[in-house]
Amino acid sequence: MENEKRHWPIGIFDSGIGGLTVAQAITKLMPNEKLIYFGDTAHLPYGDKSAAAIQAYSVKICNLLLKQQCKVILIACNSASAAAYELVKEYVGSKAKVLNVIDPIVSYIGNTYPGKTIGLIGTKQTVNSNVYRKKVDALDLGIELKSHATPLLAAMIEEGFFNDTISESVIHAYLSDPDLYNIEALILGCTHYPLIKKQIENYYKGKVDVLDASQIVAQHVKNYLEQHDLASDKLTGDHHFYVSDFTRSFEESTRIFFKREVELEHYPLWE
Ligand code: DGL
């Protein structure tokens, strides 16, 4: 008997456009999956918000994604994965599977870098929550995690500053911090950062592996769907994109992040 849920969409959310880097990796790897994307632009940036605020936004977004019959909800934001994953998982219960962007990268680190020193950059919420450190320590593989909060980066990228001299100076200032000395790999712990991956690689001149989670997360979603007989074998309708606040800059950036034209629907979380 065919599992009818197979043709249900995958729900994805982020504070803004960052999660589109993950959405794009998913559509590339699984072209038959339909996506429902929510960018909570009214509350961006999440990285400076309290855990309680991010949890409240995440629950509201999940209500919409559940109404749209999503088979899986992927929290495509490190800040929300750090602050709200456990709560959202409990809230959603058996209605959908909830996945986050932190666990796949931690398991990749465990397989690839046992006994090594790894760096992490991300928002204040992600770094200060210590979620990465706790999960890496739980692996018990002798991995030392050095982390540094880089709060300007997501805002800088949202404003379109990447691949230019402004972004280069900000990146240099953050990466030269002693917190990140002597690392062998660097986790890009924010879904906005793949857009500045090249600049970060240039800074390290090949001496540090720069780990962009989007492909690793997409592979994790694919494995999950296949193992649970939930992978779709045909695309049923186009992807749908919601934003809680509509701005022109968001619409423009959407094209850059997703590498195609997308139609955004305005959906305020609170009326
Ligand atoms: N994309 C979000 C993340 O991965 C960060 C952006 C924000 O601060 O809203 O952490």
Coordinates of N, CA and C in Angstrom, one line a residue, residues 97-244:
K97 N 7.1 15.1 11.5 CA 8.5 14.9 12.0 C 9.2 16.3 12.0
V98 N 9.8 16.6 13.1 CA 10.5 17.9 13.1 C 12.1 17.6 13.0
L99 N 12.7 18.3 12.1 CA 14.2 18.2 12.0 C 14.8 19.5 12.2
N100 N 16.1 19.5 12.6 CA 16.8 20.8 12.8 C 18.1 20.8 11.9
V101 N 18.8 22.0 11.9 CA 20.0 22.1 11.1 C 21.3 21.8 11.9
I102 N 21.1 21.6 13.2 CA 22.3 21.4 14.0 C 22.8 19.9 14.1
D103 N 21.8 19.0 14.3 CA 22.2 17.6 14.5 C 22.9 17.0 13.3
P104 N 22.5 17.3 12.1 CA 23.3 16.7 10.9 C 24.7 17.1 10.9
I105 N 25.0 18.4 11.2 CA 26.4 18.9 11.1 C 27.2 18.4 12.3
V106 N 26.6 18.2 13.4 CA 27.3 17.6 14.6 C 27.7 16.2 14.3
S107 N 26.8 15.5 13.7 CA 27.1 14.1 13.4 C 28.2 14.0 12.3
Y108 N 28.2 14.9 11.3 CA 29.2 15.0 10.3 C 30.6 15.3 10.9
I109 N 30.6 16.2 11.9 CA 31.8 16.6 12.6 C 32.4 15.3 13.3
G110 N 31.5 14.6 14.0 CA 31.9 13.4 14.7 C 32.5 12.4 13.8
N111 N 32.0 12.2 12.6 CA 32.5 11.2 11.7 C 33.8 11.7 11.1
T112 N 34.0 13.0 10.9 CA 35.1 13.5 10.1 C 36.3 14.1 10.9
Y113 N 36.0 14.6 12.1 CA 37.0 15.3 12.8 C 37.2 14.8 14.3
P114 N 37.2 13.5 14.6 CA 37.5 13.1 15.9 C 38.8 13.6 16.4
G115 N 38.9 14.1 17.7 CA 40.2 14.5 18.3 C 40.7 15.9 17.8
K116 N 39.9 16.5 16.9 CA 40.4 17.8 16.3 C 39.7 19.0 17.0
T117 N 40.3 20.2 16.6 CA 39.7 21.5 17.2 C 38.9 22.1 16.0
I118 N 37.7 22.4 16.3 CA 36.7 22.9 15.3 C 36.2 24.3 15.8
G119 N 36.0 25.2 14.9 CA 35.5 26.5 15.2 C 34.0 26.6 14.8
L120 N 33.3 27.5 15.4 CA 31.9 27.7 15.1 C 31.6 29.2 15.1
I121 N 31.0 29.7 14.0 CA 30.5 31.1 14.0 C 29.0 31.0 13.8
G122 N 28.3 31.9 14.5 CA 26.8 32.0 14.4 C 26.3 33.2 15.1
T123 N 25.0 33.3 15.2 CA 24.4 34.4 15.9 C 24.6 34.3 17.4
K124 N 24.3 35.4 18.2 CA 24.5 35.3 19.6 C 23.6 34.2 20.2
Q125 N 22.4 34.1 19.7 CA 21.5 33.1 20.2 C 22.1 31.7 20.1
T126 N 22.6 31.4 18.9 CA 23.2 30.1 18.6 C 24.4 29.8 19.4
V127 N 25.4 30.8 19.5 CA 26.6 30.6 20.2 C 26.4 30.5 21.7
N128 N 25.6 31.5 22.2 CA 25.4 31.6 23.7 C 24.6 30.5 24.2
S129 N 23.7 29.9 23.4 CA 22.9 28.7 23.9 C 23.8 27.5 24.2
N130 N 25.0 27.5 23.7 CA 25.9 26.4 23.9 C 25.4 25.0 23.4
V131 N 24.4 25.1 22.5 CA 23.8 23.8 22.0 C 24.8 23.0 21.2
Y132 N 25.6 23.7 20.4 CA 26.6 22.9 19.6 C 27.6 22.3 20.5
R133 N 28.0 23.1 21.5 CA 29.1 22.5 22.4 C 28.5 21.3 23.2
K134 N 27.3 21.4 23.7 CA 26.7 20.3 24.4 C 26.6 19.0 23.5
K135 N 26.2 19.2 22.3 CA 26.0 18.1 21.4 C 27.4 17.5 21.0
V136 N 28.4 18.4 20.7 CA 29.7 17.9 20.4 C 30.3 17.2 21.6
D137 N 30.2 17.7 22.8 CA 30.7 17.1 24.0 C 30.1 15.7 24.2
A138 N 28.8 15.6 23.9 CA 28.0 14.3 24.1 C 28.6 13.2 23.1
L139 N 29.2 13.6 22.0 CA 29.8 12.6 21.1 C 31.0 11.9 21.8
D140 N 31.6 12.6 22.8 CA 32.7 12.1 23.5 C 33.9 11.5 22.6
L141 N 34.2 12.4 21.6 CA 35.2 12.0 20.6 C 36.5 12.9 20.7
G142 N 36.6 13.6 21.8 CA 37.8 14.4 22.0 C 37.8 15.6 21.1
I143 N 36.7 16.1 20.7 CA 36.6 17.3 19.8 C 36.5 18.5 20.6
E144 N 37.4 19.5 20.3 CA 37.4 20.8 21.0 C 36.6 21.8 20.2
L145 N 35.6 22.4 20.7 CA 34.8 23.4 19.9 C 35.1 24.8 20.4
K146 N 35.6 25.6 19.5 CA 35.9 27.0 19.8 C 34.8 27.9 19.1
S147 N 34.1 28.7 19.8 CA 33.0 29.4 19.1 C 33.1 30.9 19.3
H148 N 32.6 31.6 18.3 CA 32.6 33.1 18.4 C 31.3 33.6 17.7
A149 N 30.6 34.5 18.5 CA 29.4 35.0 17.9 C 29.7 36.1 16.9
T150 N 29.0 36.1 15.8 CA 29.2 37.1 14.7 C 27.9 37.7 14.3
P151 N 27.4 38.5 15.2 CA 26.0 39.0 15.0 C 25.8 40.0 13.8
L152 N 26.9 40.6 13.3 CA 26.7 41.5 12.2 C 26.5 40.8 10.9
L153 N 26.9 39.5 10.8 CA 27.0 38.9 9.5 C 25.6 38.7 8.8
A154 N 24.6 38.2 9.6 CA 23.3 37.9 9.0 C 22.7 39.2 8.5
A155 N 22.8 40.2 9.4 CA 22.2 41.5 9.0 C 22.9 42.1 7.7
M156 N 24.2 42.0 7.7 CA 25.0 42.4 6.6 C 24.6 41.7 5.3
I157 N 24.4 40.4 5.4 CA 24.0 39.6 4.2 C 22.6 40.0 3.8
E158 N 21.7 40.1 4.8 CA 20.3 40.5 4.4 C 20.2 41.8 3.7
E159 N 21.2 42.7 4.0 CA 21.2 44.0 3.4 C 22.0 44.0 2.0
G160 N 22.4 42.8 1.6 CA 23.0 42.7 0.3 C 24.5 42.9 0.3
F161 N 25.1 43.0 1.5 CA 26.6 43.2 1.5 C 27.3 41.9 1.6
F162 N 27.7 41.3 0.4 CA 28.5 40.2 0.3 C 29.3 40.2 -1.0
N163 N 30.5 39.6 -1.0 CA 31.4 39.7 -2.1 C 31.8 41.1 -2.4
D164 N 32.0 41.9 -1.3 CA 32.5 43.3 -1.5 C 33.4 43.7 -0.4
T165 N 34.0 44.9 -0.4 CA 35.0 45.2 0.5 C 34.4 45.4 2.0
I166 N 33.2 45.8 2.0 CA 32.6 46.0 3.4 C 32.5 44.6 4.1
S167 N 31.9 43.6 3.3 CA 31.8 42.3 4.0 C 33.2 41.7 4.3
E168 N 34.2 42.0 3.4 CA 35.5 41.5 3.6 C 36.1 42.0 5.0
S169 N 35.9 43.3 5.2 CA 36.4 43.9 6.5 C 35.8 43.3 7.7
V170 N 34.4 43.1 7.6 CA 33.7 42.6 8.8 C 34.1 41.1 9.0
I171 N 34.2 40.4 7.9 CA 34.6 38.9 8.0 C 36.0 38.9 8.6
H172 N 36.9 39.7 8.2 CA 38.3 39.7 8.7 C 38.3 40.0 10.2
A173 N 37.5 41.0 10.6 CA 37.5 41.4 12.0 C 37.0 40.2 12.9
Y174 N 36.0 39.6 12.4 CA 35.5 38.4 13.2 C 36.4 37.2 13.2
L175 N 36.9 36.8 12.1 CA 37.7 35.6 12.0 C 39.1 35.7 12.6
S176 N 39.6 36.9 12.7 CA 40.9 37.1 13.3 C 40.8 37.1 14.9
D177 N 39.6 36.9 15.4 CA 39.5 36.9 16.9 C 40.2 35.7 17.5
P178 N 40.9 35.9 18.6 CA 41.7 34.8 19.3 C 40.8 33.6 19.6
D179 N 39.5 33.9 19.8 CA 38.5 32.8 20.1 C 38.7 31.7 19.0
L180 N 39.1 32.0 17.8 CA 39.1 31.1 16.7 C 40.5 30.6 16.3
Y181 N 41.4 30.9 17.1 CA 42.8 30.5 16.8 C 42.9 28.9 16.7
N182 N 43.8 28.5 15.8 CA 44.2 27.1 15.7 C 43.1 26.1 15.5
I183 N 42.1 26.4 14.6 CA 41.1 25.5 14.3 C 41.4 24.8 13.0
E184 N 40.8 23.6 12.8 CA 41.1 22.8 11.5 C 39.9 22.9 10.6
A185 N 38.7 23.2 11.2 CA 37.5 23.4 10.3 C 36.6 24.4 11.0
L186 N 35.8 25.1 10.2 CA 34.9 26.1 10.8 C 33.5 25.8 10.4
I187 N 32.6 25.6 11.3 CA 31.2 25.4 11.0 C 30.5 26.8 10.8
L188 N 29.9 26.9 9.6 CA 29.1 28.1 9.3 C 27.7 27.8 10.0
G189 N 27.6 28.3 11.3 CA 26.4 28.0 12.1 C 25.3 28.9 11.9
C190 N 25.1 29.4 10.7 CA 23.9 30.2 10.4 C 23.6 30.0 9.0
T191 N 22.3 29.9 8.7 CA 22.0 29.5 7.3 C 22.1 30.6 6.3
H192 N 22.5 31.8 6.8 CA 22.8 32.9 5.9 C 24.2 32.8 5.3
Y193 N 25.1 32.2 6.1 CA 26.5 32.3 5.8 C 27.0 31.6 4.5
P194 N 26.3 30.6 3.9 CA 26.8 30.1 2.6 C 27.0 31.2 1.6
L195 N 26.4 32.3 1.7 CA 26.6 33.4 0.7 C 27.9 34.1 0.9
I196 N 28.6 33.9 2.0 CA 29.9 34.5 2.2 C 31.0 33.4 2.3
K197 N 30.6 32.1 2.0 CA 31.5 31.0 2.1 C 32.8 31.2 1.4
K198 N 32.7 31.7 0.1 CA 33.9 32.0 -0.7 C 34.9 32.9 0.0
Q199 N 34.3 34.0 0.6 CA 35.1 35.0 1.2 C 35.8 34.5 2.5
I200 N 35.1 33.6 3.2 CA 35.7 33.0 4.4 C 36.8 32.0 4.0
E201 N 36.5 31.3 2.9 CA 37.6 30.4 2.4 C 38.8 31.1 2.0
N202 N 38.6 32.3 1.3 CA 39.7 33.1 0.9 C 40.5 33.6 2.1
Y203 N 39.8 33.9 3.2 CA 40.5 34.4 4.4 C 41.5 33.3 4.9
Y204 N 41.0 32.0 4.9 CA 41.8 31.0 5.5 C 42.8 30.4 4.5
K205 N 42.7 30.8 3.2 CA 43.6 30.3 2.2 C 43.8 28.8 2.2
G206 N 42.7 28.1 2.3 CA 42.8 26.6 2.2 C 43.3 25.9 3.5
K207 N 43.6 26.6 4.5 CA 44.2 26.0 5.7 C 43.1 25.5 6.7
V208 N 41.9 25.9 6.5 CA 40.8 25.5 7.4 C 39.6 25.1 6.5
D209 N 39.0 23.9 6.8 CA 37.8 23.5 6.0 C 36.6 24.3 6.4
V210 N 35.9 24.9 5.5 CA 34.8 25.7 5.8 C 33.5 24.9 5.5
L211 N 32.8 24.6 6.6 CA 31.7 23.6 6.5 C 30.3 24.3 6.3
D212 N 29.7 24.2 5.2 CA 28.4 24.8 4.9 C 27.4 23.7 5.1
A213 N 26.5 23.9 6.0 CA 25.6 22.8 6.4 C 24.5 22.5 5.4
S214 N 24.3 23.3 4.4 CA 23.1 23.1 3.6 C 23.0 21.8 2.9
Q215 N 24.1 21.4 2.3 CA 24.1 20.1 1.6 C 24.0 18.9 2.6
I216 N 24.7 19.1 3.7 CA 24.7 18.0 4.8 C 23.2 17.8 5.3
V217 N 22.6 19.0 5.5 CA 21.2 18.9 6.0 C 20.3 18.3 5.0
A218 N 20.4 18.7 3.7 CA 19.6 18.2 2.6 C 19.7 16.7 2.5
Q219 N 21.0 16.2 2.7 CA 21.2 14.7 2.6 C 20.5 14.0 3.8
H220 N 20.6 14.7 5.0 CA 19.9 14.2 6.2 C 18.4 14.0 6.0
V221 N 17.8 15.1 5.4 CA 16.4 15.0 5.1 C 16.0 13.9 4.1
K222 N 16.9 13.8 3.1 CA 16.7 12.7 2.1 C 16.7 11.3 2.8
N223 N 17.7 11.1 3.6 CA 17.9 9.8 4.3 C 16.6 9.6 5.1
Y224 N 16.2 10.6 5.8 CA 15.0 10.4 6.7 C 13.8 10.0 5.9
L225 N 13.5 10.7 4.8 CA 12.3 10.4 3.9 C 12.4 9.0 3.4
E226 N 13.6 8.6 2.9 CA 13.7 7.3 2.3 C 13.5 6.2 3.3
Q227 N 14.1 6.4 4.5 CA 14.0 5.4 5.5 C 12.6 5.2 6.0
H228 N 11.8 6.3 5.9 CA 10.4 6.2 6.4 C 9.3 6.2 5.3
D229 N 9.8 5.8 4.1 CA 8.8 5.6 3.0 C 8.0 6.9 2.8
L230 N 8.7 8.0 2.9 CA 8.1 9.3 2.8 C 8.6 10.1 1.6
A231 N 9.5 9.5 0.8 CA 10.1 10.3 -0.3 C 9.1 10.3 -1.5
S232 N 8.9 11.5 -2.1 CA 7.9 11.7 -3.2 C 8.6 11.2 -4.5
D233 N 7.8 10.6 -5.3 CA 8.3 10.2 -6.6 C 7.8 11.1 -7.8
K234 N 7.0 12.1 -7.4 CA 6.6 13.1 -8.4 C 6.3 14.4 -7.8
L235 N 6.6 15.5 -8.5 CA 6.4 16.8 -7.9 C 4.9 17.2 -8.2
T236 N 4.2 17.5 -7.1 CA 2.8 17.8 -7.2 C 2.6 19.3 -6.9
G237 N 2.6 20.1 -7.9 CA 2.4 21.5 -7.8 C 3.7 22.2 -7.4
D238 N 3.7 23.6 -7.5 CA 4.9 24.4 -7.3 C 5.1 24.7 -5.8
H239 N 6.4 25.0 -5.5 CA 6.7 25.4 -4.1 C 5.9 26.6 -3.7
H240 N 5.7 26.8 -2.4 CA 5.0 28.0 -2.0 C 5.8 28.8 -0.9
F241 N 5.9 30.1 -1.0 CA 6.7 30.8 -0.1 C 5.9 31.9 0.6
Y242 N 6.0 31.9 1.9 CA 5.3 32.9 2.8 C 6.3 33.8 3.5
V243 N 5.9 35.0 3.7 CA 6.7 35.9 4.5 C 5.8 36.7 5.5
S244 N 6.3 36.9 6.7 CA 5.4 37.6 7.7 C 5.4 39.1 7.5

